[in-house]
Coordinates of C-alpha atoms and ligand atoms in Angstrom, one line a residue:
X112 CA -113.6 -6.6 -19.1
X113 CA -111.5 -4.0 -18.3
X114 CA -108.7 -2.8 -20.7
X115 CA -105.6 -2.3 -19.6
X116 CA -106.5 1.5 -20.7
X117 CA -108.7 1.4 -17.8
X118 CA -106.6 0.5 -15.0
X119 CA -104.2 3.2 -16.4
X120 CA -107.1 5.8 -16.2
X121 CA -108.1 4.2 -12.8
X122 CA -104.7 5.0 -11.3
X123 CA -104.0 8.1 -13.0
X124 CA -107.3 9.8 -13.4
X125 CA -106.2 13.5 -13.5
X126 CA -103.5 12.6 -16.3
X127 CA -104.3 13.9 -19.3
X128 CA -101.1 14.7 -21.4
X129 CA -99.1 12.1 -23.5
X130 CA -95.3 11.1 -23.9
X131 CA -96.6 12.8 -27.5
X132 CA -97.7 15.9 -25.9
X133 CA -94.0 15.6 -23.6
X134 CA -92.0 15.7 -27.1
X135 CA -93.2 19.2 -27.8
X136 CA -93.2 20.5 -24.7
X137 CA -89.2 19.2 -24.5
X138 CA -88.2 19.3 -28.3
X139 CA -84.6 18.6 -29.3
X140 CA -81.8 20.3 -28.6
X141 CA -80.5 23.2 -31.4
X142 CA -77.0 22.0 -30.9
X143 CA -74.4 21.8 -33.7
X144 CA -73.3 18.6 -35.1
X145 CA -70.9 17.0 -31.7
X146 CA -72.8 18.5 -29.1
X147 CA -72.5 16.3 -26.0
X148 CA -75.1 17.5 -22.8
X149 CA -74.8 16.5 -19.7
X150 CA -75.7 16.7 -16.6
X151 CA -74.4 16.3 -12.4
X152 CA -77.4 15.0 -10.2
X153 CA -76.9 14.8 -6.7
X154 CA -79.6 13.1 -4.8
X155 CA -79.7 16.3 -1.4
X156 CA -78.8 13.9 1.6
X157 CA -75.4 16.3 2.8
X158 CA -72.2 17.3 2.0
X159 CA -70.4 17.1 -1.8
X160 CA -68.5 13.7 -1.9
X161 CA -64.7 14.4 -3.6
X162 CA -66.1 11.3 -6.5
X163 CA -69.0 13.9 -6.6
X164 CA -66.9 16.5 -8.0
X165 CA -64.9 14.7 -10.3
X166 CA -68.1 12.9 -11.8
X167 CA -69.3 17.0 -12.1
X168 CA -66.2 18.3 -13.8
X169 CA -65.9 15.7 -16.3
X170 CA -69.4 16.1 -17.4
X171 CA -69.1 19.3 -17.1
X172 CA -65.6 19.1 -19.1
X173 CA -66.9 17.2 -22.0
X174 CA -70.3 19.3 -22.9
X175 CA -68.1 22.8 -22.3
X176 CA -64.9 21.0 -25.3
X177 CA -67.8 20.1 -27.5
X178 CA -70.2 23.2 -27.4
X179 CA -72.7 21.1 -25.9
X180 CA -74.6 22.3 -22.6
X181 CA -74.7 20.9 -19.0
X182 CA -77.2 20.6 -16.5
X183 CA -77.7 20.2 -12.5
X184 CA -81.0 17.9 -11.7
X185 CA -81.9 17.2 -8.5
X186 CA -82.8 13.7 -7.3
X187 CA -84.5 14.4 -4.3
X188 CA -86.9 11.2 -5.2
X189 CA -85.5 9.7 -1.7
X190 CA -88.0 12.1 0.8
X191 CA -86.6 10.0 3.8
X192 CA -82.9 10.9 2.9
X193 CA -82.8 14.0 2.3
X194 CA -81.2 17.1 4.4
X195 CA -82.6 20.2 4.1
X196 CA -81.7 22.8 2.2
X197 CA -77.9 20.8 1.1
X198 CA -79.5 21.0 -2.7
X199 CA -78.4 24.5 -3.2
X200 CA -75.6 24.3 -0.8
X201 CA -74.6 21.4 -3.4
X202 CA -74.7 23.8 -6.4
X203 CA -72.6 26.7 -4.9
X204 CA -69.2 24.1 -4.1
X205 CA -70.5 22.9 -7.2
X206 CA -69.8 26.9 -8.3
X207 CA -66.5 27.6 -6.0
X208 CA -64.9 25.6 -8.5
X209 CA -65.9 27.1 -11.3
X210 CA -68.1 24.7 -12.3
X211 CA -71.6 26.2 -13.6
X212 CA -74.1 24.9 -15.3
X213 CA -75.4 26.3 -18.0
X214 CA -79.3 25.4 -17.2
X215 CA -81.5 23.4 -14.7
X216 CA -81.8 23.3 -10.5
X217 CA -79.3 26.3 -8.6
X218 CA -81.1 26.7 -5.3
X219 CA -85.6 25.2 -4.3
X220 CA -85.9 29.7 -5.9
X221 CA -83.9 29.3 -8.3
X222 CA -83.7 27.7 -12.8
X223 CA -82.1 28.0 -15.0
X224 CA -83.4 26.4 -18.9
X225 CA -86.8 25.4 -20.8
X226 CA -86.1 21.5 -19.8
X227 CA -87.5 21.6 -16.0
X228 CA -88.9 21.3 -13.7
X229 CA -84.9 19.8 -12.7
X230 CA -86.2 18.9 -9.2
X231 CA -87.5 15.4 -9.3
X232 CA -90.0 15.9 -6.8
X233 CA -91.6 19.2 -8.5
X234 CA -92.1 16.6 -11.7
X235 CA -94.2 13.7 -10.9
X236 CA -96.8 14.0 -13.4
X237 CA -94.6 14.1 -16.0
X238 CA -93.1 10.7 -14.5
X239 CA -96.7 9.8 -14.3
X240 CA -97.3 10.3 -18.3
X241 CA -95.0 7.5 -19.2
X242 CA -96.0 5.1 -16.2
X243 CA -100.2 5.5 -17.3
X244 CA -98.3 4.8 -21.2
X245 CA -96.0 1.7 -19.5
X246 CA -99.9 0.8 -17.8
X247 CA -101.5 0.8 -20.8
X248 CA -99.0 -1.9 -23.5
X249 CA -99.0 -4.1 -20.5
X250 CA -95.4 -3.5 -18.9
X251 CA -96.7 -2.0 -15.7
X252 CA -99.1 -3.0 -12.7
X253 CA -99.9 -2.3 -9.9
X254 CA -98.5 -4.8 -7.1
X255 CA -100.1 -4.7 -3.7
X256 CA -97.8 -7.1 -1.9
X257 CA -97.7 -5.8 1.9
X258 CA -93.6 -5.6 3.3
X259 CA -95.1 -9.1 4.7
X260 CA -95.2 -11.0 1.6
X261 CA -91.7 -9.1 0.7
X262 CA -91.2 -10.8 3.7
X263 CA -91.6 -13.8 3.2
X264 CA -90.7 -14.2 -0.8
X265 CA -87.6 -13.2 0.7
X266 CA -87.5 -15.9 3.6
X267 CA -88.6 -18.4 1.1
X268 CA -85.6 -17.6 -1.6
X269 CA -82.8 -17.9 1.2
X270 CA -84.4 -21.4 1.6
X271 CA -84.5 -22.7 -1.6
X272 CA -80.9 -20.8 -2.8
X273 CA -83.3 -19.3 -5.2
X274 CA -82.1 -16.4 -7.3
X275 CA -84.4 -13.3 -4.3
X276 CA -86.6 -10.8 -6.2
X277 CA -89.9 -10.0 -7.5
X278 CA -89.4 -11.4 -10.4
X279 CA -90.8 -13.5 -12.9
X280 CA -92.8 -16.9 -11.2
X281 CA -92.3 -14.7 -7.9
X282 CA -93.5 -11.2 -8.8
X283 CA -97.7 -11.9 -7.2
X284 CA -98.9 -9.4 -9.3
X285 CA -97.7 -9.2 -12.7
X286 CA -100.4 -12.6 -12.4
X287 CA -103.8 -10.6 -11.5
X288 CA -106.0 -9.9 -14.5
X289 CA -106.7 -6.2 -15.1
X290 CA -110.4 -6.7 -13.8
X291 CA -108.2 -8.3 -9.9
X292 CA -105.9 -5.5 -10.4
X293 CA -109.0 -2.6 -10.8
X294 CA -111.1 -4.8 -8.0
X295 CA -108.6 -4.3 -5.6
X296 CA -107.9 -0.1 -6.2
X297 CA -111.6 0.3 -6.0
X298 CA -111.4 -1.2 -2.7
X299 CA -108.3 0.5 -1.6
X300 CA -105.9 -1.9 -1.6
X301 CA -102.9 0.6 -1.0
X302 CA -100.3 -0.5 -4.0
X303 CA -97.2 0.8 -5.8
X304 CA -96.6 0.3 -9.9
X305 CA -93.8 -1.9 -10.6
X306 CA -92.3 -2.6 -14.3
X307 CA -93.1 -5.8 -16.1
X308 CA -89.9 -7.1 -17.5
X309 CA -89.7 -9.5 -20.4
X310 CA -85.9 -10.6 -19.5
X311 CA -84.1 -13.7 -18.0
X312 CA -80.9 -14.3 -16.1
X313 CA -79.8 -15.9 -17.6
X314 CA -79.5 -14.4 -21.1
X315 CA -76.2 -12.1 -21.9
X316 CA -77.0 -8.9 -22.7
X317 CA -73.9 -7.0 -24.5
X318 CA -73.7 -3.7 -24.0
X319 CA -71.1 -0.3 -24.6
X320 CA -69.7 2.0 -22.5
X321 CA -67.9 4.9 -23.7
X322 CA -64.7 4.2 -21.3
X323 CA -65.3 0.2 -20.4
X324 CA -66.0 -0.4 -24.5
X325 CA -67.6 -3.1 -25.3
X326 CA -69.5 -5.7 -21.7
X327 CA -71.9 -8.6 -21.7
X328 CA -73.9 -8.3 -18.3
X329 CA -76.9 -10.3 -17.0
X330 CA -80.0 -9.5 -18.5
X331 CA -82.1 -7.9 -16.2
X332 CA -85.0 -9.6 -15.2
X333 CA -86.3 -7.8 -12.1
X334 CA -89.5 -6.3 -11.7
X335 CA -88.6 -3.1 -9.4
X336 CA -90.5 0.1 -8.5
X337 CA -91.1 2.7 -10.7
X338 CA -93.9 4.4 -8.6
X339 CA -93.4 4.9 -4.8
X340 CA -96.5 5.1 -2.0
X341 CA -95.3 9.0 -2.1
X342 CA -96.6 9.2 -6.0
X343 CA -92.3 9.6 -6.5
X344 CA -90.2 7.2 -8.7
X345 CA -87.1 4.9 -8.3
X346 CA -84.4 7.0 -9.2
X347 CA -84.4 4.6 -12.5
X348 CA -87.0 5.4 -13.2
X349 CA -86.7 8.9 -13.3
X350 CA -83.6 9.5 -14.8
X351 CA -84.6 7.3 -17.6
X352 CA -88.1 10.3 -18.1
X353 CA -86.0 13.3 -16.6
X354 CA -82.3 12.1 -19.4
X355 CA -85.0 11.5 -22.3
X356 CA -86.8 15.3 -22.3
X357 CA -84.0 16.8 -20.9
X358 CA -82.4 15.3 -23.8
X359 CA -79.0 15.0 -22.1
X360 CA -76.7 12.6 -24.5
X361 CA -74.2 11.1 -22.6
X362 CA -75.4 10.4 -18.9
X363 CA -71.5 10.1 -17.2
X364 CA -71.7 9.0 -13.8
X365 CA -70.4 7.0 -11.9
X366 CA -69.0 3.0 -12.5
X367 CA -72.0 1.8 -9.1
X368 CA -74.0 2.3 -11.5
X369 CA -72.6 0.6 -13.8
X370 CA -74.6 -3.6 -12.6
X371 CA -78.7 -1.3 -12.8
X372 CA -77.3 -1.0 -16.3
X373 CA -79.9 -3.6 -17.9
X374 CA -82.4 -2.4 -15.7
X375 CA -82.2 1.2 -17.1
X376 CA -81.3 -0.3 -21.1
X377 CA -84.5 -2.4 -20.7
X378 CA -86.8 0.7 -19.0
X379 CA -85.8 2.7 -21.5
X380 CA -86.6 -0.5 -24.7
X381 CA -89.9 -0.5 -23.0
X382 CA -90.9 3.1 -22.9
X383 CA -89.7 3.5 -26.8
X384 CA -87.0 5.8 -26.3
X385 CA -83.6 6.0 -27.6
X386 CA -81.0 4.9 -25.6
X387 CA -78.2 8.1 -24.6
X388 CA -74.8 6.9 -24.3
X389 CA -73.6 6.0 -21.0
X390 CA -69.5 6.8 -18.8
X391 CA -68.9 4.9 -16.2
X392 CA -66.8 7.2 -13.9
X393 CA -64.1 5.0 -11.9
X394 CA -64.8 5.2 -8.6
X395 CA -62.0 7.0 -6.8
X396 CA -60.3 4.9 -4.2
X397 CA -57.7 5.3 -1.3
X398 CA -55.3 2.8 -0.4
X399 CA -54.5 2.1 3.3
X400 CA -52.8 -0.9 4.4
X401 CA -51.7 -1.8 1.3
X402 CA -55.8 -2.6 1.0
X403 CA -57.6 0.0 -1.8
X404 CA -61.3 1.0 -0.9
X405 CA -63.8 4.1 -1.9
X406 CA -63.2 7.2 -0.4
X407 CA -65.2 7.1 2.8
X408 CA -67.4 9.8 3.9
X409 CA -66.8 8.3 7.6
X410 CA -63.7 7.5 8.1
X411 CA -61.6 10.6 5.5
X412 CA -62.3 14.4 5.7
X413 CA -60.7 14.9 1.7
X414 CA -64.2 13.2 0.7
X415 CA -65.8 16.6 1.2
X416 CA -65.2 19.0 -0.8
X417 CA -65.8 21.5 1.2
X418 CA -62.5 20.3 2.9
X419 CA -60.5 21.3 0.3
X420 CA -62.1 25.2 0.7
X421 CA -61.9 25.3 4.0
X422 CA -58.6 24.5 3.9
X423 CA -57.5 26.8 0.9
X424 CA -56.4 24.5 -1.3
X425 CA -56.5 26.7 -4.8
X426 CA -59.4 25.3 -6.8
X427 CA -58.5 24.9 -10.2
X428 CA -55.4 22.6 -7.6
X429 CA -58.1 20.7 -6.7
X430 CA -59.0 20.5 -10.5
X431 CA -56.0 20.1 -11.9
X432 CA -55.5 16.6 -9.8
X433 CA -58.9 15.7 -10.1
X434 CA -57.8 16.3 -14.1
X435 CA -54.8 13.7 -13.3
X436 CA -57.2 11.2 -12.5
X437 CA -59.5 11.6 -15.4
X438 CA -57.1 11.4 -17.8
X439 CA -53.6 9.7 -17.8
X440 CA -52.4 12.6 -21.4
X441 CA -53.2 15.3 -18.9
X442 CA -49.5 15.7 -16.4
X443 CA -47.8 15.5 -19.8
X444 CA -50.4 18.0 -21.4
X445 CA -49.8 20.5 -18.5
X446 CA -45.5 19.7 -18.5
X447 CA -45.5 21.3 -21.8
X448 CA -48.3 24.3 -20.9
X449 CA -48.1 25.2 -18.2
X450 CA -48.2 28.9 -19.6
X451 CA -52.2 27.4 -20.6
X452 CA -55.7 27.2 -19.3
X453 CA -56.4 23.6 -18.1
X454 CA -59.4 24.4 -20.2
X455 CA -57.2 24.1 -23.4
X456 CA -57.0 20.8 -21.9
X457 CA -59.2 17.7 -24.0
X458 CA -60.9 15.5 -22.2
X459 CA -61.3 11.9 -24.1
X460 CA -63.0 8.3 -22.1
X461 CA -60.2 6.4 -24.4
X462 CA -57.5 8.0 -22.2
X463 CA -60.0 7.2 -18.8
X464 CA -58.8 4.4 -16.7
X465 CA -60.4 1.4 -16.2
X466 CA -59.4 0.8 -12.2
X467 CA -60.2 3.5 -9.1
X468 CA -58.7 6.1 -9.6
X469 CA -56.6 6.4 -6.4
X470 CA -56.7 8.9 -3.9
X471 CA -53.6 11.0 -3.0
X472 CA -53.8 14.2 -0.8
X473 CA -50.0 15.2 -1.7
X474 CA -50.2 15.0 -5.1
X475 CA -53.2 18.1 -4.5
X476 CA -50.7 20.1 -2.8
X477 CA -48.1 18.8 -5.0
X478 CA -49.7 20.9 -8.0
X479 CA -51.1 23.7 -6.0
X480 CA -47.0 24.3 -4.9
X481 CA -46.4 24.9 -8.9
X482 CA -49.2 26.6 -9.2
X483 CA -49.3 28.6 -6.6
X484 CA -44.8 29.2 -7.0
X485 CA -46.5 30.9 -11.4
X486 CA -48.5 33.5 -10.1
X487 CA -48.0 37.1 -9.1
X488 CA -48.2 38.3 -5.7
X489 CA -51.3 40.4 -6.5
X490 CA -53.0 37.2 -8.0
X491 CA -52.1 34.9 -4.7
X492 CA -52.9 38.0 -2.9
X493 CA -56.7 38.7 -3.5
X494 CA -57.4 34.4 -3.5
X495 CA -56.2 34.7 -0.5
X496 CA -57.9 38.0 0.9
X497 CA -61.2 35.7 -0.7
X498 CA -60.2 33.1 1.3
X499 CA -59.4 34.6 4.9
X500 CA -62.6 36.7 4.5
X501 CA -64.4 33.3 5.8
X502 CA -61.8 31.0 7.2
X503 CA -59.2 32.9 8.5
X504 CA -60.9 36.2 10.3
X505 CA -58.3 37.9 11.7
X506 CA -55.4 37.1 9.1
X507 CA -57.7 38.8 7.1
X508 CA -58.7 41.7 9.2
X509 CA -54.8 42.1 8.7
X510 CA -54.6 41.6 5.0
X511 CA -56.8 44.0 4.5
X512 CA -55.4 47.0 6.4
X513 CA -52.1 47.4 4.2
X514 CA -52.7 44.8 1.0
X515 CA -49.6 46.3 0.0
X516 CA -47.9 44.8 2.9
X517 CA -48.6 41.6 2.3
X518 CA -48.8 41.8 -1.2
X519 CA -44.9 42.9 -0.2
X520 CA -44.8 39.5 1.1
X521 CA -45.9 37.2 -0.8
X522 CA -43.5 38.4 -3.6
X523 CA -40.7 37.3 -1.7
X524 CA -38.9 34.7 -4.3
X525 CA -41.9 34.7 -5.8
X526 CA -41.5 36.0 -10.3
X527 CA -38.8 34.9 -10.8
X528 CA -36.9 32.2 -13.2
X529 CA -37.0 29.2 -10.2
X530 CA -40.2 30.7 -7.9
X531 CA -40.2 28.9 -4.3
X532 CA -43.0 26.7 -3.8
X533 CA -43.7 27.6 0.1
X534 CA -48.3 27.3 0.2
X535 CA -49.7 24.3 -1.2
X536 CA -52.9 25.8 0.5
X537 CA -54.0 29.6 1.3
X538 CA -54.4 28.1 5.5
X539 CA -50.4 27.7 5.2
X540 CA -49.4 30.9 4.6
X541 CA -50.3 32.7 7.7
X542 CA -48.2 30.4 9.6
X543 CA -45.4 30.8 7.8
X544 CA -45.5 34.8 7.5
X545 CA -46.7 36.3 10.9
X546 CA -44.0 37.1 12.5
X547 CA -43.9 40.0 9.8
X548 CA -47.0 41.3 12.8
X549 CA -45.6 42.6 15.4
X550 CA -48.3 41.8 17.4
X551 CA -47.2 37.7 16.3
X552 CA -44.1 38.3 16.4
X553 CA -44.7 39.9 20.8
X554 CA -46.5 36.2 21.4
X555 CA -44.0 33.9 19.7
X556 CA -40.6 35.7 20.9
X557 CA -43.1 35.0 24.3
X558 CA -42.9 30.9 23.3
X559 CA -39.2 31.4 22.8
X560 CA -36.8 32.7 20.1
X561 CA -34.8 29.4 18.6
X562 CA -30.9 29.7 19.5
X563 CA -28.7 27.5 18.0
X564 CA -27.7 25.6 21.8
X565 CA -24.3 24.9 20.8
X566 CA -23.2 29.1 19.9
X567 CA -23.5 30.3 23.6
X568 CA -25.6 33.5 23.7
X569 CA -22.8 35.2 24.3
X570 CA -21.3 35.1 21.9
X571 CA -24.8 35.3 19.5
X572 CA -25.5 39.2 21.6
X573 CA -22.2 40.4 20.6
X574 CA -22.4 39.7 16.9
X575 CA -25.8 41.1 17.0
X576 CA -25.1 44.3 18.8
X577 CA -22.1 44.3 16.3
X578 CA -24.4 44.0 13.0
X579 CA -26.8 46.2 15.2
X580 CA -24.0 49.1 15.3
X581 CA -22.9 48.6 12.3
X582 CA -26.3 48.3 10.8
X583 CA -26.5 49.7 6.9
X584 CA -29.1 47.6 4.4
X585 CA -27.3 47.1 1.3
X586 CA -29.8 47.5 -1.5
X587 CA -29.2 44.4 -2.8
X588 CA -29.0 40.4 -2.0
X589 CA -25.5 40.4 -2.9
X590 CA -23.7 43.2 -1.3
X591 CA -25.8 42.5 1.9
X592 CA -24.9 39.0 2.3
X593 CA -20.7 40.1 1.7
X594 CA -22.1 42.9 4.1
X595 CA -22.2 40.0 6.6
X596 CA -19.1 38.0 5.1
X597 CA -17.4 41.1 6.5
X598 CA -18.5 40.6 10.5
X599 CA -17.1 36.6 9.9
X600 CA -13.3 37.2 11.1
X601 CA -14.0 39.7 14.5
X602 CA -15.7 37.0 15.5
X603 CA -13.5 34.4 14.5
X604 CA -15.8 32.4 11.9
X605 CA -15.2 32.0 8.6
X606 CA -16.2 33.9 5.6
X607 CA -17.3 30.2 3.5
X608 CA -18.7 27.0 4.3
X609 CA -16.4 25.4 2.3
X610 CA -13.8 26.7 4.5
X611 CA -15.7 25.8 7.2
X612 CA -15.6 22.1 7.0
X613 CA -12.5 21.7 5.1
X614 CA -10.6 23.3 8.8
X615 CA -13.6 23.9 11.5
X616 CA -10.6 23.8 14.0
X617 CA -9.7 26.9 12.9
X618 CA -12.9 28.8 13.3
X619 CA -16.7 29.3 16.6
X620 CA -18.6 29.2 12.8
X621 CA -18.9 30.3 9.8
X622 CA -21.3 32.6 8.3
X623 CA -24.3 30.3 7.9
X624 CA -24.7 30.9 11.1
X625 CA -24.4 34.7 11.8
X626 CA -27.2 34.6 9.8
X627 CA -29.4 32.2 11.3
X628 CA -28.7 34.2 14.5
X629 CA -30.4 37.8 12.5
X630 CA -33.0 35.2 10.9
X631 CA -34.4 33.9 14.4
X632 CA -33.7 38.0 15.8
X633 CA -36.1 38.7 13.2
X634 CA -38.9 35.7 13.2
X635 CA -37.7 33.7 16.2
X636 CA -37.6 31.0 13.8
X637 CA -34.5 28.6 12.2
X638 CA -36.1 28.8 8.9
X639 CA -37.9 31.5 7.2
X640 CA -38.3 32.3 3.9
X641 CA -35.2 34.8 2.0
X642 CA -34.0 36.8 4.8
X643 CA -32.8 40.2 2.8
X644 CA -36.0 39.9 1.3
X645 CA -37.7 40.1 5.5
X646 CA -35.3 43.1 6.4
X647 CA -36.2 44.6 3.6
X648 CA -39.8 44.0 4.5
X649 CA -39.4 44.7 8.1
X650 CA -37.7 48.2 7.3
X651 CA -35.1 49.9 9.5
X652 CA -36.6 50.6 12.0
X653 CA -38.0 47.7 12.5
X654 CA -34.5 46.0 12.2
X655 CA -33.5 47.4 14.5
X656 CA -36.4 47.5 16.9
X657 CA -36.0 43.1 16.6
X658 CA -32.6 43.4 17.5
X659 CA -33.0 45.2 20.2
X660 CA -35.5 42.6 21.6
X661 CA -33.6 39.6 21.0
X662 CA -30.0 41.6 22.5
X663 CA -32.7 41.6 25.2
X664 CA -33.6 38.8 25.7
X665 CA -30.1 36.7 25.3
X666 CA -29.2 39.0 28.2
X667 CA -32.0 38.0 30.9
Ligands
LIG721 N1 -78.9 10.7 -7.8 C1 -77.3 9.1 -8.4 C2 -76.7 9.2 -7.6 O1 -76.1 10.7 -7.2 C3 -76.9 10.4 -9.8 C4 -76.6 9.2 -10.6 C5 -76.5 9.8 -12.0 O2 -75.6 10.3 -12.4 O3 -77.2 9.2 -12.7 O4 -75.0 8.9 -7.7

């Protein structure tokens, strides 16, 4: 008669350490009362999803604001779905948004901290210590069922309308005696390891979620697989072991995991580990034709964080937007504390939205416009330069060729009481200001000036010629505009729009039309940033050259 200990030794002859040894190796963290240890635990299966940026941001902020620890753990036990190199990319993208771990996986060649390894595929022996213990106490067992056995079980359960799964009376291998199981192993039969659940799906268990409060969930009774045939554990089991030995205090993860919570609770109890706190975060949803659905990798470009990076949304705008999704009081706080960094805001679980957070890209754009408008031109220039270096090489060359020039351009209507809110993202800048660069201006001219079709070319030409002959760039915008007004009577234009509106028949146009002619001459467009500032930045010679070009084109 063999014992469970014999079975455990037969399965794991090389595992000599015990749980007590691991507890010594990974002692409790020496943190102050209330400090939270949180983690981001991505699987390296592709790109960083916007939902993952959201969950990692929240985990990160909770750790930071409590003087705790935020770490990254790579959950790479599903080797079939792994995409080479994506783990390190995820870490880099998080860092781009300022989310840098205190500890954990950085890349396949680098990790920080003494609670590692932080890559699950390198922790096989640690999991095996705990599985060995579970076998010894009769809470885990080898299962020899083949894929065909499991398919037949599923068919039988479906046909008889029985709750599907490997549990209770349907868990064939849990009924094997130790001797029978050992004989099969010795005979070389392949097997995996299952957890032995003691639950019953007719029971409810009470659980507490930091966000959702007290919940009643159906008790687990499934004998889930904990060790696969490739020697690696499943997510459920790996997270139990890792969060225990890495001393996670709060498991902040997507709501999609809530339904697995009863399994996790039973696993923690079986292993004799104290249960950490759980906070299931809302999933980011999108509204489409009046219906809500999850932000989808396939349908929505904004589901990938790389989209925001490539488009050049300032990271702080994306982060602040995600904070507005996270806590209902964030926006109010922001309005009242415009000059403070967002890190001063204290996140709380009880202000977290309970249903799916609705994603709104327009709102990111608005936040970005507000935040960018409040920055100094030199700060925007530095951000723009760093972005263009990777995502718009042509613009980057222009930026570095004359940084004072682009800074002056960016300073148009900035650093004043009501700054202009032109840009939501760095990629918005160049299309709006490229006319400042002569090679681009030439292309715009080739594409055509946006002259007002209601005015004769002759008249526009005469006005521009007159303006050129009398050109004198005034020192300030008011005197410049007054100068512009003095041209009006010569051409039968009203000096202000009010006069014009009162008596349209008496005039050919008004001072605004003249400003528009000039604007089109300088930029080819009817809309542009502040015209006076544009002319100042272009400088007298270039203003005259552009007037000449416009006049020549009107003659053609
Ligand atoms: N690897 C899991 C995922 O990518 C992590 C879930 C968790 O945070 O525990 O969804």
